[in-house]
PDB file of C-alpha atoms in Angstrom:
ATOM      1  CA  ARG A   1      68.675 -16.428   9.788  1.00  0.00           C
ATOM      2  CA  VAL A   2      69.768 -19.833  10.938  1.00  0.00           C
ATOM      3  CA  ALA A   3      67.931 -22.010  13.399  1.00  0.00           C
ATOM      4  CA  VAL A   4      70.229 -24.148  15.440  1.00  0.00           C
ATOM      5  CA  SER A   5      69.505 -27.526  16.989  1.00  0.00           C
ATOM      6  CA  ALA A   6      71.877 -28.389  19.784  1.00  0.00           C
ATOM      7  CA  PHE A   7      72.696 -31.825  21.022  1.00  0.00           C
ATOM      8  CA  ALA A   8      74.978 -32.505  23.940  1.00  0.00           C
ATOM      9  CA  ARG A   9      77.180 -35.556  24.056  1.00  0.00           C
ATOM     10  CA  GLY A  10      77.240 -37.618  27.193  1.00  0.00           C
ATOM     11  CA  PRO A  11      75.596 -40.541  28.911  1.00  0.00           C
ATOM     12  CA  SER A  12      73.179 -38.403  30.949  1.00  0.00           C
ATOM     13  CA  THR A  13      71.746 -36.411  28.057  1.00  0.00           C
ATOM     14  CA  ARG A  14      69.290 -38.148  25.766  1.00  0.00           C
ATOM     15  CA  SER A  15      67.083 -35.358  24.517  1.00  0.00           C
ATOM     16  CA  VAL A  16      67.582 -32.815  21.793  1.00  0.00           C
ATOM     17  CA  LEU A  17      67.608 -29.261  23.081  1.00  0.00           C
ATOM     18  CA  PRO A  18      66.265 -26.730  20.574  1.00  0.00           C
ATOM     19  CA  MET A  19      67.992 -23.373  20.357  1.00  0.00           C
ATOM     20  CA  VAL A  20      67.563 -20.445  18.039  1.00  0.00           C
ATOM     21  CA  ALA A  21      70.687 -18.520  17.140  1.00  0.00           C
ATOM     22  CA  PRO A  22      70.630 -14.754  17.047  1.00  0.00           C
ATOM     23  CA  ARG A  23      70.292 -13.172  13.619  1.00  0.00           C
ATOM     24  CA  VAL A  24      73.275 -14.565  11.715  1.00  0.00           C
ATOM     25  CA  ALA A  25      72.271 -14.079   8.114  1.00  0.00           C
ATOM     26  CA  SER A  26      71.911 -10.854   6.232  1.00  0.00           C
ATOM     27  CA  ARG A  27      70.667 -10.006   2.769  1.00  0.00           C
ATOM     28  CA  VAL A  28      73.192  -8.351   0.509  1.00  0.00           C
ATOM     29  CA  ARG A  29      72.419  -6.570  -2.758  1.00  0.00           C
ATOM     30  CA  GLY A  30      74.797  -6.710  -5.684  1.00  0.00           C
ATOM     31  CA  TYR A  31      76.292 -10.166  -5.116  1.00  0.00           C
ATOM     32  CA  ALA A  32      75.804 -12.489  -8.080  1.00  0.00           C
ATOM     33  CA  SER A  33      73.897 -10.003 -10.247  1.00  0.00           C
ATOM     34  CA  GLU A  34      71.170  -7.701  -8.997  1.00  0.00           C
ATOM     35  CA  ASP A  35      69.317 -10.388  -7.033  1.00  0.00           C
ATOM     36  CA  SER A  36      69.770 -10.616  -3.308  1.00  0.00           C
ATOM     37  CA  ALA A  37      72.078 -13.106  -1.654  1.00  0.00           C
ATOM     38  CA  ILE A  38      72.096 -14.259   1.938  1.00  0.00           C
ATOM     39  CA  VAL A  39      75.414 -14.168   3.773  1.00  0.00           C
ATOM     40  CA  VAL A  40      75.439 -16.513   6.757  1.00  0.00           C
ATOM     41  CA  ASP A  41      77.844 -15.677   9.587  1.00  0.00           C
ATOM     42  CA  MET A  42      79.262 -17.967  12.278  1.00  0.00           C
ATOM     43  CA  PRO A  43      76.626 -17.735  15.009  1.00  0.00           C
ATOM     44  CA  ALA A  44      77.179 -17.582  18.761  1.00  0.00           C
ATOM     45  CA  LEU A  45      75.727 -20.953  19.686  1.00  0.00           C
ATOM     46  CA  SER A  46      76.306 -20.521  23.412  1.00  0.00           C
ATOM     47  CA  PRO A  47      76.651 -17.480  25.668  1.00  0.00           C
ATOM     48  CA  THR A  48      80.389 -18.074  26.095  1.00  0.00           C
ATOM     49  CA  MET A  49      81.207 -18.924  22.472  1.00  0.00           C
ATOM     50  CA  ALA A  50      83.762 -16.594  20.875  1.00  0.00           C
ATOM     51  CA  THR A  51      84.971 -19.026  18.181  1.00  0.00           C
ATOM     52  CA  GLY A  52      83.860 -22.379  16.785  1.00  0.00           C
ATOM     53  CA  THR A  53      85.156 -25.238  14.669  1.00  0.00           C
ATOM     54  CA  LEU A  54      83.305 -25.953  11.439  1.00  0.00           C
ATOM     55  CA  MET A  55      83.393 -29.727  11.728  1.00  0.00           C
ATOM     56  CA  LYS A  56      81.463 -30.702   8.587  1.00  0.00           C
ATOM     57  CA  TRP A  57      79.464 -29.124   5.799  1.00  0.00           C
ATOM     58  CA  ASN A  58      76.153 -30.938   5.275  1.00  0.00           C
ATOM     59  CA  VAL A  59      75.553 -29.086   1.968  1.00  0.00           C
ATOM     60  CA  SER A  60      77.517 -28.472  -1.216  1.00  0.00           C
ATOM     61  CA  VAL A  61      77.711 -25.616  -3.729  1.00  0.00           C
ATOM     62  CA  GLY A  62      74.712 -25.580  -6.070  1.00  0.00           C
ATOM     63  CA  GLU A  63      72.549 -27.672  -3.753  1.00  0.00           C
ATOM     64  CA  GLU A  64      68.964 -26.591  -3.198  1.00  0.00           C
ATOM     65  CA  ILE A  65      68.060 -26.301   0.471  1.00  0.00           C
ATOM     66  CA  ALA A  66      64.816 -25.825   2.332  1.00  0.00           C
ATOM     67  CA  VAL A  67      63.895 -24.534   5.743  1.00  0.00           C
ATOM     68  CA  GLY A  68      65.048 -27.067   8.340  1.00  0.00           C
ATOM     69  CA  ASP A  69      67.879 -28.586   6.285  1.00  0.00           C
ATOM     70  CA  SER A  70      71.153 -28.944   8.180  1.00  0.00           C
ATOM     71  CA  LEU A  71      73.830 -26.626   6.782  1.00  0.00           C
ATOM     72  CA  ALA A  72      76.804 -27.626   8.937  1.00  0.00           C
ATOM     73  CA  ASP A  73      77.958 -29.167  12.196  1.00  0.00           C
ATOM     74  CA  VAL A  74      79.750 -26.685  14.437  1.00  0.00           C
ATOM     75  CA  GLU A  75      81.735 -27.572  17.547  1.00  0.00           C
ATOM     76  CA  THR A  76      81.646 -24.992  20.320  1.00  0.00           C
ATOM     77  CA  ASP A  77      83.335 -24.890  23.696  1.00  0.00           C
ATOM     78  CA  LYS A  78      80.430 -26.939  25.070  1.00  0.00           C
ATOM     79  CA  ALA A  79      78.940 -29.224  22.386  1.00  0.00           C
ATOM     80  CA  THR A  80      78.588 -29.997  18.694  1.00  0.00           C
ATOM     81  CA  MET A  81      75.540 -28.350  17.130  1.00  0.00           C
ATOM     82  CA  SER A  82      73.767 -28.572  13.793  1.00  0.00           C
ATOM     83  CA  MET A  83      73.034 -25.282  12.028  1.00  0.00           C
ATOM     84  CA  ASP A  84      69.668 -25.634  10.280  1.00  0.00           C
ATOM     85  CA  SER A  85      68.477 -23.315   7.533  1.00  0.00           C
ATOM     86  CA  THR A  86      65.507 -21.037   8.047  1.00  0.00           C
ATOM     87  CA  GLU A  87      65.676 -19.909   4.403  1.00  0.00           C
ATOM     88  CA  ASP A  88      64.884 -21.677   1.140  1.00  0.00           C
ATOM     89  CA  GLY A  89      67.447 -21.253  -1.614  1.00  0.00           C
ATOM     90  CA  PHE A  90      70.662 -22.520  -3.147  1.00  0.00           C
ATOM     91  CA  ILE A  91      74.202 -22.710  -1.803  1.00  0.00           C
ATOM     92  CA  ALA A  92      76.297 -20.225  -3.791  1.00  0.00           C
ATOM     93  CA  LYS A  93      79.634 -20.452  -1.986  1.00  0.00           C
ATOM     94  CA  LEU A  94      81.184 -22.093   1.080  1.00  0.00           C
ATOM     95  CA  LEU A  95      83.565 -19.550   2.590  1.00  0.00           C
ATOM     96  CA  VAL A  96      85.158 -21.726   5.301  1.00  0.00           C
ATOM     97  CA  ASP A  97      86.769 -25.154   4.801  1.00  0.00           C
ATOM     98  CA  GLU A  98      85.652 -28.197   6.788  1.00  0.00           C
ATOM     99  CA  GLY A  99      87.745 -28.696   9.891  1.00  0.00           C
ATOM    100  CA  THR A 100      88.619 -25.018  10.257  1.00  0.00           C
ATOM    101  CA  ALA A 101      89.119 -24.234  13.930  1.00  0.00           C
ATOM    102  CA  ASP A 102      88.775 -20.918  15.736  1.00  0.00           C
ATOM    103  CA  VAL A 103      86.301 -19.340  13.304  1.00  0.00           C
ATOM    104  CA  PRO A 104      85.249 -16.103  15.042  1.00  0.00           C
ATOM    105  CA  VAL A 105      81.586 -15.478  15.788  1.00  0.00           C
ATOM    106  CA  GLY A 106      80.285 -13.085  13.143  1.00  0.00           C
ATOM    107  CA  GLN A 107      82.661 -14.184  10.373  1.00  0.00           C
ATOM    108  CA  PRO A 108      80.851 -15.015   7.100  1.00  0.00           C
ATOM    109  CA  ILE A 109      80.876 -18.788   6.502  1.00  0.00           C
ATOM    110  CA  LEU A 110      78.584 -19.288   3.471  1.00  0.00           C
ATOM    111  CA  VAL A 111      76.571 -17.464   0.841  1.00  0.00           C
ATOM    112  CA  MET A 112      73.114 -18.531  -0.292  1.00  0.00           C
ATOM    113  CA  CYS A 113      71.031 -17.197  -3.188  1.00  0.00           C
ATOM    114  CA  GLU A 114      67.329 -17.342  -3.868  1.00  0.00           C
ATOM    115  CA  GLU A 115      67.625 -18.618  -7.440  1.00  0.00           C
ATOM    116  CA  GLU A 116      69.730 -21.405  -8.919  1.00  0.00           C
ATOM    117  CA  GLY A 117      72.819 -20.347 -10.850  1.00  0.00           C
ATOM    118  CA  LEU A 118      73.233 -16.858  -9.404  1.00  0.00           C
TER     119      LEU A 118
END
């Protein structure tokens, strides 16, 4: 699961608007040994979002992350939003390159694991 903090750009908006993305991560058995991995999909960050642009990864492979850490900045049709982790673990693989446009909602974008080195 990924919690998403949205921030709109513009002179009239000064506050941060919290949002929670629908379930975008799933546990998968059999990836990187017998331990479970977490596959994070591109979330729908707005009701009209069909695709998004992965602007910037805020994590790197092997990095330990905690709940609340920003995983990536994603640009939608309306704003740029930070995807924040709701899971503790380690980044196992980044599946989408920075700057990739038109990533469909539901496409896997990263894999996390619960233990380092898996």
